[in-house]
Coordinates of C-alpha atoms and ligand atoms in Angstrom, one line a residue:
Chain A
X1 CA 0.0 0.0 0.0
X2 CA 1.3 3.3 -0.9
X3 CA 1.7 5.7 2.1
X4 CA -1.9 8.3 2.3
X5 CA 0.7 10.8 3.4
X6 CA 2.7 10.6 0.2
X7 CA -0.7 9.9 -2.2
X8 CA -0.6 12.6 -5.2
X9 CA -2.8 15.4 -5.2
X10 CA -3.3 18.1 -8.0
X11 CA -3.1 21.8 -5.3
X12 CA -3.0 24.2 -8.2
X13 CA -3.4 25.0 -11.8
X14 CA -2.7 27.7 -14.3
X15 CA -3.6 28.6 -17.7
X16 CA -3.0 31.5 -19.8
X17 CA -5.7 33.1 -22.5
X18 CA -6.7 31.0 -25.4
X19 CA -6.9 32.2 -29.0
X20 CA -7.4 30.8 -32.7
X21 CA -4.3 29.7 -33.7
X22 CA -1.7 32.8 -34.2
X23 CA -3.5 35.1 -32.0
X24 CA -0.9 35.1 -29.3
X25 CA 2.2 37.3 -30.8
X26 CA 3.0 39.4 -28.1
X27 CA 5.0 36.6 -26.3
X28 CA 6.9 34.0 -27.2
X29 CA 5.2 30.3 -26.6
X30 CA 8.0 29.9 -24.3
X31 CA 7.4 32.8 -22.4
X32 CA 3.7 32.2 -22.0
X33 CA 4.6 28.6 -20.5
X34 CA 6.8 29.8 -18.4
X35 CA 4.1 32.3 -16.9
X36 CA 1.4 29.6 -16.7
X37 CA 3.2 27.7 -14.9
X38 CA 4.4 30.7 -12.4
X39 CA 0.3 31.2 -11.9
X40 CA -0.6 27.9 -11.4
X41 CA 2.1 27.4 -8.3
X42 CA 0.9 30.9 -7.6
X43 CA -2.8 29.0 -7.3
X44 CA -1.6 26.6 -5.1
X45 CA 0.5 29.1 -2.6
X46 CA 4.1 27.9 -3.0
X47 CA 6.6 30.2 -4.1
X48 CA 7.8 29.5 -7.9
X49 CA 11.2 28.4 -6.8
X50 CA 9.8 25.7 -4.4
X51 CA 9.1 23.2 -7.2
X52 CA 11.6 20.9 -7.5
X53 CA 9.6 19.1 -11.0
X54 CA 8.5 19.5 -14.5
X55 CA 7.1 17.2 -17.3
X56 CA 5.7 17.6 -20.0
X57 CA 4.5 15.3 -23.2
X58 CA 4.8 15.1 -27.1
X59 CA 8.0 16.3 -27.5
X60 CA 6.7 20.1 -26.0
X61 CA 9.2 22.3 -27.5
X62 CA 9.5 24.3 -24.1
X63 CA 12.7 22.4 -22.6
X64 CA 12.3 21.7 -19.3
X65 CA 16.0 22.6 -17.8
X66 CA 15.4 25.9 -19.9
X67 CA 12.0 26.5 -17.7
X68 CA 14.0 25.4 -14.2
X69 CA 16.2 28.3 -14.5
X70 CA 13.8 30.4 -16.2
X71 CA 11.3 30.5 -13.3
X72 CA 14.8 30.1 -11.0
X73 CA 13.9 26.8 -9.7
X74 CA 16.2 26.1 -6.2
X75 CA 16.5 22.5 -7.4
X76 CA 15.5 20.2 -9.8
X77 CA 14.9 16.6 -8.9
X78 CA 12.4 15.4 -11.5
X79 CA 12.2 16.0 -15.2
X80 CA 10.5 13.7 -17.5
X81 CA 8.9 13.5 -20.9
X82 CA 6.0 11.0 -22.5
X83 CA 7.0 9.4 -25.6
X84 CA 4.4 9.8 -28.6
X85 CA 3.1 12.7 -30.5
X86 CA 0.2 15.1 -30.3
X87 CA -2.0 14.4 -26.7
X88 CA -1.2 10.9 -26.0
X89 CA 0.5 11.9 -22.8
X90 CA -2.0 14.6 -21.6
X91 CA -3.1 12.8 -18.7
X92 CA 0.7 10.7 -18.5
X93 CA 2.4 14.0 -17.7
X94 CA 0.3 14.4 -14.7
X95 CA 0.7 10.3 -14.1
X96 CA 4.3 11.4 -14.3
X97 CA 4.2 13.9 -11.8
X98 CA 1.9 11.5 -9.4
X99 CA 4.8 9.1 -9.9
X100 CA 7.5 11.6 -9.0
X101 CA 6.2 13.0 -5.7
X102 CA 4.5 9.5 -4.6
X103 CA 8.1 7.7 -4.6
X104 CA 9.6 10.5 -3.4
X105 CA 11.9 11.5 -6.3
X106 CA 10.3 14.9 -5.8
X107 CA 7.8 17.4 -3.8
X108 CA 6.2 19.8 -6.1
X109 CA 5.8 19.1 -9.9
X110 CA 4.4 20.8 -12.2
X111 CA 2.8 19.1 -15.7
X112 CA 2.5 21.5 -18.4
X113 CA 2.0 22.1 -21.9
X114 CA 2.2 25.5 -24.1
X115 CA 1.4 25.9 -27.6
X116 CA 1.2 28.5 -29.9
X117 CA 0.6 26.9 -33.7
X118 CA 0.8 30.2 -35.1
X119 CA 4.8 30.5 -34.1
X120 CA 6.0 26.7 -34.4
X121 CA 4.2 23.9 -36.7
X122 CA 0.2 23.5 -36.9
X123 CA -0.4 19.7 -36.1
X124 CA -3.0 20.0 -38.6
X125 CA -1.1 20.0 -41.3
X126 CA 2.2 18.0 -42.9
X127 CA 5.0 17.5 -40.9
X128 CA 8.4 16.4 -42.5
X129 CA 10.0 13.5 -40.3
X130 CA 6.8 11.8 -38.8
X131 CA 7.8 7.9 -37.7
X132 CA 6.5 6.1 -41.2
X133 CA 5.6 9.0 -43.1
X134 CA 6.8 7.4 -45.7
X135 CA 4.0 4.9 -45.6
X136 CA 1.0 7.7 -45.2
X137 CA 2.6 10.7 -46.7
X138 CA 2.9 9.2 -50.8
X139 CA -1.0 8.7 -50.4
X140 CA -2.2 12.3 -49.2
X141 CA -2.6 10.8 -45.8
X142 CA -1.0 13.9 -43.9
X143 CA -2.8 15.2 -40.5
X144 CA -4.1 13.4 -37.8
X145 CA -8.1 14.3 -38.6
X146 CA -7.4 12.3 -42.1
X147 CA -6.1 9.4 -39.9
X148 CA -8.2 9.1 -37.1
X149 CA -11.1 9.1 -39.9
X150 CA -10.2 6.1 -41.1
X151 CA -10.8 4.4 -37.7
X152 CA -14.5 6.5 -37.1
X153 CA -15.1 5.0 -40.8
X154 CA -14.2 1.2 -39.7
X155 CA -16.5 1.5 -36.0
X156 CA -19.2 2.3 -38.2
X157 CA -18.6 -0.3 -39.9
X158 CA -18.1 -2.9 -37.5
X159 CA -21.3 -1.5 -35.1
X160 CA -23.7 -0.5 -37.6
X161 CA -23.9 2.9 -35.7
X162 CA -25.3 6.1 -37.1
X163 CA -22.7 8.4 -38.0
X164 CA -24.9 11.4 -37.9
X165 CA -24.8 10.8 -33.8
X166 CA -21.3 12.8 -34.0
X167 CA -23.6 15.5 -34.1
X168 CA -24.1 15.1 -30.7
X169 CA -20.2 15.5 -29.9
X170 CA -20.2 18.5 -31.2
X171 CA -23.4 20.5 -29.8
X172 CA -22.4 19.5 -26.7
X173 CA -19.1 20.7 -26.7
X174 CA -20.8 23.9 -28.1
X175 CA -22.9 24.8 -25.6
X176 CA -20.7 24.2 -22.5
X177 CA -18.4 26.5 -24.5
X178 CA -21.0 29.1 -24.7
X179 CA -21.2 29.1 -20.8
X180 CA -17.7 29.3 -20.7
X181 CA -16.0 32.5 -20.9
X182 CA -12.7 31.6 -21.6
X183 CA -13.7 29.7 -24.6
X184 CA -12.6 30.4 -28.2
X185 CA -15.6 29.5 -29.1
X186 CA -17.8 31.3 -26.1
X187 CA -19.9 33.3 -28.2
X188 CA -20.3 31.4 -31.4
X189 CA -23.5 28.9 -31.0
X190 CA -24.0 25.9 -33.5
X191 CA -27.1 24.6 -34.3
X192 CA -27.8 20.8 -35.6
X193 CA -28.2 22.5 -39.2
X194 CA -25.1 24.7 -39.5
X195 CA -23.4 20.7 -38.2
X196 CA -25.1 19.3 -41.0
X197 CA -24.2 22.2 -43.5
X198 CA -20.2 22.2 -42.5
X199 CA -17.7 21.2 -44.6
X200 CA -16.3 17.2 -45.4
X201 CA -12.9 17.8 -43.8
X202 CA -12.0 13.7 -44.3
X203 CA -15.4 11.4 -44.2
X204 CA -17.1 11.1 -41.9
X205 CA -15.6 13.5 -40.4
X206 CA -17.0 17.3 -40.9
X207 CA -15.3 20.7 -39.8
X208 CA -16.9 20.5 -36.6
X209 CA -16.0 17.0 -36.0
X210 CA -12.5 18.4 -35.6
X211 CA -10.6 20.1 -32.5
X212 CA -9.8 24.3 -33.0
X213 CA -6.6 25.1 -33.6
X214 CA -5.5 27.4 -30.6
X215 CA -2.6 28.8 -29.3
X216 CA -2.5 28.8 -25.1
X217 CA -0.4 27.0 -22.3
X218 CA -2.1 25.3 -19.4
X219 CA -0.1 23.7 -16.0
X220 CA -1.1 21.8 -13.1
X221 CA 0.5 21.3 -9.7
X222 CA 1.0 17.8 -8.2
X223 CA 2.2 17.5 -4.6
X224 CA 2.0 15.0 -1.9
X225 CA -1.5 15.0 0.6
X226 CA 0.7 15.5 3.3
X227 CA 1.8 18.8 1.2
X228 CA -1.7 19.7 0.0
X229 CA -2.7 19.8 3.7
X230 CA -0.3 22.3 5.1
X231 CA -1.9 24.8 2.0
X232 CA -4.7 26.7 1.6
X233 CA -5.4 25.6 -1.9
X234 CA -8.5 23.9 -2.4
X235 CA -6.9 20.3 -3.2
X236 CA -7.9 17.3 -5.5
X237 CA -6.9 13.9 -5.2
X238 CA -5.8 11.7 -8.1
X239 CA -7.2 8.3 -7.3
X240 CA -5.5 7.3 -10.0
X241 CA -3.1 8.2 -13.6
X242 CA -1.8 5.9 -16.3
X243 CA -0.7 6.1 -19.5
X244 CA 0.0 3.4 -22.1
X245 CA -1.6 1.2 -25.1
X246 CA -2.8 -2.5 -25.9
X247 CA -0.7 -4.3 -28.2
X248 CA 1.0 -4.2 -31.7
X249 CA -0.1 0.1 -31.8
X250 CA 3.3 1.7 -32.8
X251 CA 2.9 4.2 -34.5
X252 CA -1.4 3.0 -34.8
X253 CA -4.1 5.2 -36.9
X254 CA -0.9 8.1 -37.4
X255 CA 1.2 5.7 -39.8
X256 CA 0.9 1.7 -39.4
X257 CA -2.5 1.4 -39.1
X258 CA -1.5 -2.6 -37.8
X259 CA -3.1 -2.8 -35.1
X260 CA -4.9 -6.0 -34.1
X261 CA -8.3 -6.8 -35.6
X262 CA -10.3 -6.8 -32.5
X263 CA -8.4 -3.5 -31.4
X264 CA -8.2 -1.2 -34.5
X265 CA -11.4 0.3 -34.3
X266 CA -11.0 1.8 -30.8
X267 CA -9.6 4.3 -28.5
X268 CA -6.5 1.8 -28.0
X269 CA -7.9 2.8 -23.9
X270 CA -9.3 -1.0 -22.9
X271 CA -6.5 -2.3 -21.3
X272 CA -5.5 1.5 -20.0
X273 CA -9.0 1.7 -18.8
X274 CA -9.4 -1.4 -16.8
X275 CA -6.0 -0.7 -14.8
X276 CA -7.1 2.9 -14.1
X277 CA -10.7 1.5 -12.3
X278 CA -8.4 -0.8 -10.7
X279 CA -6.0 1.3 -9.3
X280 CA -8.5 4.0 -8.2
X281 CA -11.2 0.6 -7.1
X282 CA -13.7 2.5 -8.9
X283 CA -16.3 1.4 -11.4
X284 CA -17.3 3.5 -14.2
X285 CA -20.3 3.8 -12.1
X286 CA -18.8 5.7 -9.8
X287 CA -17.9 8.7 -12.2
X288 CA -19.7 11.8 -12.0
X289 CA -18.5 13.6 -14.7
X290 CA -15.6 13.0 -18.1
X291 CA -13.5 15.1 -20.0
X292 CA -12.6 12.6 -23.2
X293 CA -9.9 13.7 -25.2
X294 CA -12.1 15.3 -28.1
X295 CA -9.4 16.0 -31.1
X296 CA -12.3 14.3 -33.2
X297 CA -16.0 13.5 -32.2
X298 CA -15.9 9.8 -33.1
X299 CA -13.2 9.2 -31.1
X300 CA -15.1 10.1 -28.2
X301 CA -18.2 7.0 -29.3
X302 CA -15.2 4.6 -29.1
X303 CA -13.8 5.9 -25.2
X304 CA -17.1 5.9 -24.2
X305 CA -17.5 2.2 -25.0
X306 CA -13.4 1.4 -23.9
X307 CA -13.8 2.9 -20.8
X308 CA -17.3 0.6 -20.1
X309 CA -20.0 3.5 -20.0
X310 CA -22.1 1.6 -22.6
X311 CA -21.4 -1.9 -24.7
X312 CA -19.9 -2.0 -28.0
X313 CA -22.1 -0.4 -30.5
X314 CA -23.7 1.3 -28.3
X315 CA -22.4 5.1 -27.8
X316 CA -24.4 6.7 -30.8
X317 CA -27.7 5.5 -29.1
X318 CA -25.7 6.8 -25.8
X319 CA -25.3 10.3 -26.8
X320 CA -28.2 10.6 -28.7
X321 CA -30.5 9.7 -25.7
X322 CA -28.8 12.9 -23.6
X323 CA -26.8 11.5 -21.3
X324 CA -23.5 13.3 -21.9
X325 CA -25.3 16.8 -21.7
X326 CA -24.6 18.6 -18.5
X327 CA -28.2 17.3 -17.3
X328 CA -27.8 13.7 -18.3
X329 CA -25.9 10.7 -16.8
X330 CA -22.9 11.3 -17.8
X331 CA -21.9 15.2 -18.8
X332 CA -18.6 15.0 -20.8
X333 CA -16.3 18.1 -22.0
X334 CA -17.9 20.7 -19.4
X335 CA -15.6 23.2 -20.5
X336 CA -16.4 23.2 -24.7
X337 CA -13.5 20.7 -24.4
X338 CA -10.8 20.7 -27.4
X339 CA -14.2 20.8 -29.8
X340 CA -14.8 23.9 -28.3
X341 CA -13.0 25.5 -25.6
X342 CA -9.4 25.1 -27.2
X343 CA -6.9 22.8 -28.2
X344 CA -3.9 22.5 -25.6
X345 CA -3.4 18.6 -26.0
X346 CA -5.5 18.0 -23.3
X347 CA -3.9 19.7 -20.4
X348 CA -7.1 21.9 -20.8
X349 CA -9.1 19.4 -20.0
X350 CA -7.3 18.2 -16.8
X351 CA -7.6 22.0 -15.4
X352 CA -11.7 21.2 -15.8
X353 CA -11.6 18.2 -14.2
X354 CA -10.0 20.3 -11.2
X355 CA -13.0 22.8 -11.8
X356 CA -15.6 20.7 -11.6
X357 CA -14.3 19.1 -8.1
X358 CA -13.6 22.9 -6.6
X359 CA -16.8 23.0 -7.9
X360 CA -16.3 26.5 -9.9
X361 CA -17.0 24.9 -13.9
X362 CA -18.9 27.3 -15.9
X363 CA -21.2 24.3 -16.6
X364 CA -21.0 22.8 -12.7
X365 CA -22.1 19.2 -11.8
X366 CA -24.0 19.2 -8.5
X367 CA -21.6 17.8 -6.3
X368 CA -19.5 16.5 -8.2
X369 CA -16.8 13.9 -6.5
X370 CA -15.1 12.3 -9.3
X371 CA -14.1 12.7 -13.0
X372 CA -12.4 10.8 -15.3
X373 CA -9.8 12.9 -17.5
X374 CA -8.6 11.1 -20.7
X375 CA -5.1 11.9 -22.7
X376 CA -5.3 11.8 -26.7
X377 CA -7.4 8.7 -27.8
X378 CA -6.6 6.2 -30.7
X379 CA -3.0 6.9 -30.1
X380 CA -0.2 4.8 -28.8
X381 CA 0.6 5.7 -25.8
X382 CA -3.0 7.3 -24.3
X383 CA -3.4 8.3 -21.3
X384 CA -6.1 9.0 -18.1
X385 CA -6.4 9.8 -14.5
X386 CA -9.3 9.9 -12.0
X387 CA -9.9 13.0 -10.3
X388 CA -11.6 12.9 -6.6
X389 CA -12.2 14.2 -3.5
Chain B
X1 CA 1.1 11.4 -65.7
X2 CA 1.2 10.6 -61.2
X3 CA -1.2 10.1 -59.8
X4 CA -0.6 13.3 -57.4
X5 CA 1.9 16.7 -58.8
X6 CA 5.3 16.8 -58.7
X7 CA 5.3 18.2 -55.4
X8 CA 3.8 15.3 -53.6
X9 CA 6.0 14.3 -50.8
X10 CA 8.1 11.2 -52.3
X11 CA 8.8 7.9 -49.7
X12 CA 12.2 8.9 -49.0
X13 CA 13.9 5.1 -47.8
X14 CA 15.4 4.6 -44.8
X15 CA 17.6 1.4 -43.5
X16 CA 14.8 -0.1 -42.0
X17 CA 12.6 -0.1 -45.4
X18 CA 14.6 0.5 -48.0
X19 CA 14.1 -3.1 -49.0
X20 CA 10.4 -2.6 -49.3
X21 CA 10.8 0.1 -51.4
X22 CA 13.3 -1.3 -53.7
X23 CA 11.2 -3.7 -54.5
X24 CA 8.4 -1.3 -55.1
X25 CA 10.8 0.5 -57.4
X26 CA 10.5 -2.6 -60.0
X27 CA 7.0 -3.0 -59.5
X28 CA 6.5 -5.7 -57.1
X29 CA 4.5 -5.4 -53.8
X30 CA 6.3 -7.4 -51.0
X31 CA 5.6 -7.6 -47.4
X32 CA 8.4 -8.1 -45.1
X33 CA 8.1 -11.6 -43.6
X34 CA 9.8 -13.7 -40.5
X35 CA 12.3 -16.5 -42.4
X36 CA 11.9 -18.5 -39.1
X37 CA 8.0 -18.5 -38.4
X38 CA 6.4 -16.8 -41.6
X39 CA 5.1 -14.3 -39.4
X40 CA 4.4 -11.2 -42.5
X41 CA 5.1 -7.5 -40.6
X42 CA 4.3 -3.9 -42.3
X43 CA 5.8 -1.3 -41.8
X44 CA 9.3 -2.8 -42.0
X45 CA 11.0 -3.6 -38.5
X46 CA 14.6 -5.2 -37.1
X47 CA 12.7 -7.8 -35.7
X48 CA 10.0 -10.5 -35.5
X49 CA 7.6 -9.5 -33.1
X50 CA 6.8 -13.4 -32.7
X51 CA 10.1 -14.9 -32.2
X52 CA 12.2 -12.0 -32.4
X53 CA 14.3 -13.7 -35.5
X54 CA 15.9 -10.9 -37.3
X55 CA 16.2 -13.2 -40.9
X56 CA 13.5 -11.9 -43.1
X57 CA 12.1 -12.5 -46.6
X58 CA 10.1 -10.4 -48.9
X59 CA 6.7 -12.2 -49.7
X60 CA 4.2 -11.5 -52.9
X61 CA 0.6 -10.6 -51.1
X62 CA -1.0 -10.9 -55.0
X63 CA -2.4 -8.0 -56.4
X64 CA -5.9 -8.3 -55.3
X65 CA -6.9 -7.0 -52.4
X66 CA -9.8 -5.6 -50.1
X67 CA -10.9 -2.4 -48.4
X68 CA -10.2 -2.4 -44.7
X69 CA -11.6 1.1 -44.2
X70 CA -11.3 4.4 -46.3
X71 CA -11.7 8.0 -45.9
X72 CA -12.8 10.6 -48.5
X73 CA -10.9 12.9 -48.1
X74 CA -12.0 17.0 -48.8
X75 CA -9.6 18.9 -47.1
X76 CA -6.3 19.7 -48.5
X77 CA -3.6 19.8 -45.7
X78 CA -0.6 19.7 -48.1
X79 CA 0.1 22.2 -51.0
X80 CA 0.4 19.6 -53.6
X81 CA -3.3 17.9 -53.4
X82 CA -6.0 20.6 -54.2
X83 CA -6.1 19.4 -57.3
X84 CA -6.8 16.2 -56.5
X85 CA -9.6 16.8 -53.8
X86 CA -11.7 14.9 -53.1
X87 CA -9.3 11.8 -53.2
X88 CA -9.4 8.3 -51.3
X89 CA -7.5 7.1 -48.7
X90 CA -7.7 3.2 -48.0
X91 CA -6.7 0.9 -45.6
X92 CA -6.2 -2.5 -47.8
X93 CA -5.9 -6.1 -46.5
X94 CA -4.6 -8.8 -48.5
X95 CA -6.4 -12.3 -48.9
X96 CA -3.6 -14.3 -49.8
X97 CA -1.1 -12.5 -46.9
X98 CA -3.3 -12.1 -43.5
X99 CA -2.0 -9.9 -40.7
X100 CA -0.7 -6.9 -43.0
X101 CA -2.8 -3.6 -43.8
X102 CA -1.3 -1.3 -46.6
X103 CA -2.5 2.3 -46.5
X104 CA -2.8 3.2 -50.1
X105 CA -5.1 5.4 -52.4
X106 CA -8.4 3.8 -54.5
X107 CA -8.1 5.4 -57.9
X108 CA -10.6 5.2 -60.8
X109 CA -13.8 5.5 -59.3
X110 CA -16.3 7.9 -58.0
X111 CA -15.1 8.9 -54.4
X112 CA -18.5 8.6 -52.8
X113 CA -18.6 4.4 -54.4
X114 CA -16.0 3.4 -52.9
X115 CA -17.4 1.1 -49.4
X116 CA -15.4 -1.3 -46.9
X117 CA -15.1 -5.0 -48.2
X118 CA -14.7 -3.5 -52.4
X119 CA -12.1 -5.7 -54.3
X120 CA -9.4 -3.5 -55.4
X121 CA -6.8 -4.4 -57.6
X122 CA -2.7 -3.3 -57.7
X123 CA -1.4 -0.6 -59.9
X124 CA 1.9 1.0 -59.8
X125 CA 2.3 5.0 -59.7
X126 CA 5.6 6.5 -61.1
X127 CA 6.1 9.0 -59.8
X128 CA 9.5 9.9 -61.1
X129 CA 13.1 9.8 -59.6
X130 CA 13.7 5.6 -60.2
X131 CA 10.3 5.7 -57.6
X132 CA 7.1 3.8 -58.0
X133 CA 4.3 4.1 -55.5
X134 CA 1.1 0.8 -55.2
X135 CA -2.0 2.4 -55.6
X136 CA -5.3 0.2 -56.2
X137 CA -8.4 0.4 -58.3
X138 CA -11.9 -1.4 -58.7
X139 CA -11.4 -5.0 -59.9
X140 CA -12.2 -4.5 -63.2
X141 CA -11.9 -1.0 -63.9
X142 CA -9.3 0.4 -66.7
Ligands
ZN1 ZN1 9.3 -14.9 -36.4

């Protein structure tokens, strides 16, 4: 049994404005990480140079031992990277930082991630050097919404499930945005027929199917409870944080597409899923409230079903009936999510998972005491943690 | 005439799968394959995931073969495929080789025909520079 005293807590988080991609030019990406970071230790009262950790995820281009003596860390004891591209390692930063301060490597780490597309490369779009590019690029297979389609295309497939329930994805994501004033997206509504009316980006996925392309930085703060309790900070517990993948994904839906059979058509989150419940002896029964990892709406059918909230087949029926609304069963994405809100690999979605337990969410679940925060989905390695408290 | 302009990125060969490639390059489709326990692998790796035999052959997976999945794809995220748009992206399997996908285009057809389970048959694309890239089309068509 792991000590209570030493059992990870998030105790503060940070995040800086959010803007369509190339809106923030006043600042350098490093510079705004740097300060989200700063507010988000600020949130949890310890002075900036008391954290003694950083990580981070898909090769984030702000260098960690850059940041230490940037923010004029005293010491550094942990730093640490997850493999894999895009927002994979969301939630694994944070099971990083869990790992570092629950063995004692460290005290105080901080997760982050900061990225402005409009200075460095829009994920979006062709990258020279991807691992197997040379077996996606030749055929005009070039950015991860084209890839992931051809998974959504396959479920439907394989489950006979109506595509048009994406819709539901997306109007969700919509209106928690609109309640949320830091979205992109706050005052833009979408109706079901401006959905319909969008643009094929890569069938059957349409424009608004597809994550915004932002520029922003977000940053969490993961200590130990014995920490958390000497601070005024209102603290969460992490129950539980993994990261990892099933079998045979390599490189998966962003080059190899060889994944087995049984697995292809999926969030590559079953086996991820099953040790998180484990680990945090929880049930998906027991979650109040998700954040899914929504780069692309059909994504988010698959996790529902990988992570045990309904059976195979069954998640356009799900979200169709209501339940992931912020009145239903289940309310996913509270903040707009990456639909909606904006697009920061995830960490964005890990700072709501904190709101909704502080209980200050623009679109609040009535007493909320869990969530379940997922890293990039359909990607090798994924990622998730279970917020309680 | 390529199938996509000049300025379609080309499969630029590294150690690892330079072998498929070459091969490619005279017109042949071959799968890497385990010497010791036929075990076929794609992309290329150092090593047989099964027994972890580094010997490998190159195996013919014939030239028919079927549509995993697919996407239509309407967006262009590269400056050489407007033209092209709307173009399809496949996932094929091969009958006669089980346990390898190829990602791959479906040429000669109306985008919106093309469904999961289609027969599709091999073509090569030269693309220029010694370099040949397999594409497929419906069994049948010219
Ligand atoms: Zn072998």
């Amino acid at each position: 049994m792991k000590s209570k005293s030493r059992k990870a807590h998030i105790v503060g988080v940070g995040e800086s404005i959010y803007t369509k991609w190339g809106g923030i030019q006043d600042k350098t990406q490093f510079q705004l990480t740097a300060e989200t970071i700063a507010t988000a230790l600020t949130d949890a009262g310890i002075a900036v140079a008391e954290a003694d950790g950083l990580t981070s995820f898909s090769n984030d281009a702000n260098d960690a031992p850059l940041m230490a003596v940037t923010l004029g860390l005293k010491q550094l004891r942990y730093s640490a990277m997850v493999w894999g591209g895009g927002g994979g390692g969301s939630a694994g930063s944070v099971a990083q930082a869990c790992a570092a301060v629950e063995s004692g490597q460290a005290e105080v780490v901080v997760a982050y991630r900061g990225l402005c597309q409009g200075q460095g490369r829009r994920f979006g779009r062709f990258g020279a050097g991807r691992i197997h590019g040379n077996f996606v690029h030749p055929y005009g297979l070039f950015a991860p919404a084209q890839m992931l389609a051809l998974l959504v295309q396959r479920y439907f497939h394989e489950t006979g499930g109506d595509p048009d329930s994406l819709v539901e994805i997306a109007l969700n994501g919509r209106a928690n945005a609109n309640r949320n004033p830091r979205a992109v997206m706050r005052d833009r509504e979408l109706t079901r027929e401006q959905y319909f009316a969008s643009r094929w980006i890569a069938e059957p996925l349409r424009l608004f199917d597809c994550c915004l392309e932002t520029d922003g930085a977000a940053a969490v703060v993961v200590t130990t409870a014995e920490r958390a309790a000497d601070l005024d900070a209102d603290s969460v517990e992490v129950a539980a944080a993994v990261h990892g993948s099933g079998p045979g994904w390599g490189s998966g839906p962003l080059g190899s597409h060889n994944m087995p059979d049984e697995d292809y058509a999926t969030s590559n989150s079953k086996l991820l899923a099953q040790d998180l419940f484990n680990r945090a002896d929880m049930t998906p029964s027991d979650i109040n409230v998700a954040q899914f990892y929504d780069h692309f709406s059909g994504l988010v059918l698959m996790a529902l079903e990988d992570y045990g909230f309904c059976g195979r087949g069954e998640a356009p029926d799900f979200v169709k009936s209501g339940a992931i609304r912020a009145d239903g069963s289940l309310p996913i994405n509270t903040s707009g999510g990456q639909l909606s809100e904006a697009y920061v690999h995830g960490m964005n979605l890990v700072i709501e998972g904190v709101r909704q337990l502080r209980g200050v969410s623009t679109t609040q679940i009535a007493d909320a005491q869990t969530c379940l925060v997922t890293g990039g989905l359909g990607v090798s390695p994924t990622s998730a943690l279970i917020l309680t408290r | 005439m390529a199938y996509f302009p000049p300025s379609m990125p080309a499969p630029e060969p590294e150690p690892v799968d330079q072998e498929f490639w070459a091969h490619c390059a005279q017109g042949h489709l071959r799968f890497q394959t385990c010497s010791d326990c036929d075990t076929p692998r794609h992309p290329p790796t150092p090593m047989c995931p099964s027994c972890h035999s580094t010997k490998t052959k190159w195996v013919d997976p014939g030239k028919t073969a079927e549509v995993f999945s697919y996407t239509v794809i309407h967006h262009a995220s590269h400056e050489a495929v407007p033209s092209n748009l709307p173009y399809v992206v496949a996932v094929v399997t091969f009958p006669a080789l089980p346990g390898v996908r190829l990602i791959t285009n479906i040429t000669d057809l109306p985008p919106g025909d093309v469904r999961i389970g289609h027969s599709v048959t091999l073509w090569f694309d030269d693309i220029g520079g010694g370099m040949q890239v397999p594409r497929f089309r419906p069994v049948g068509a010219a």
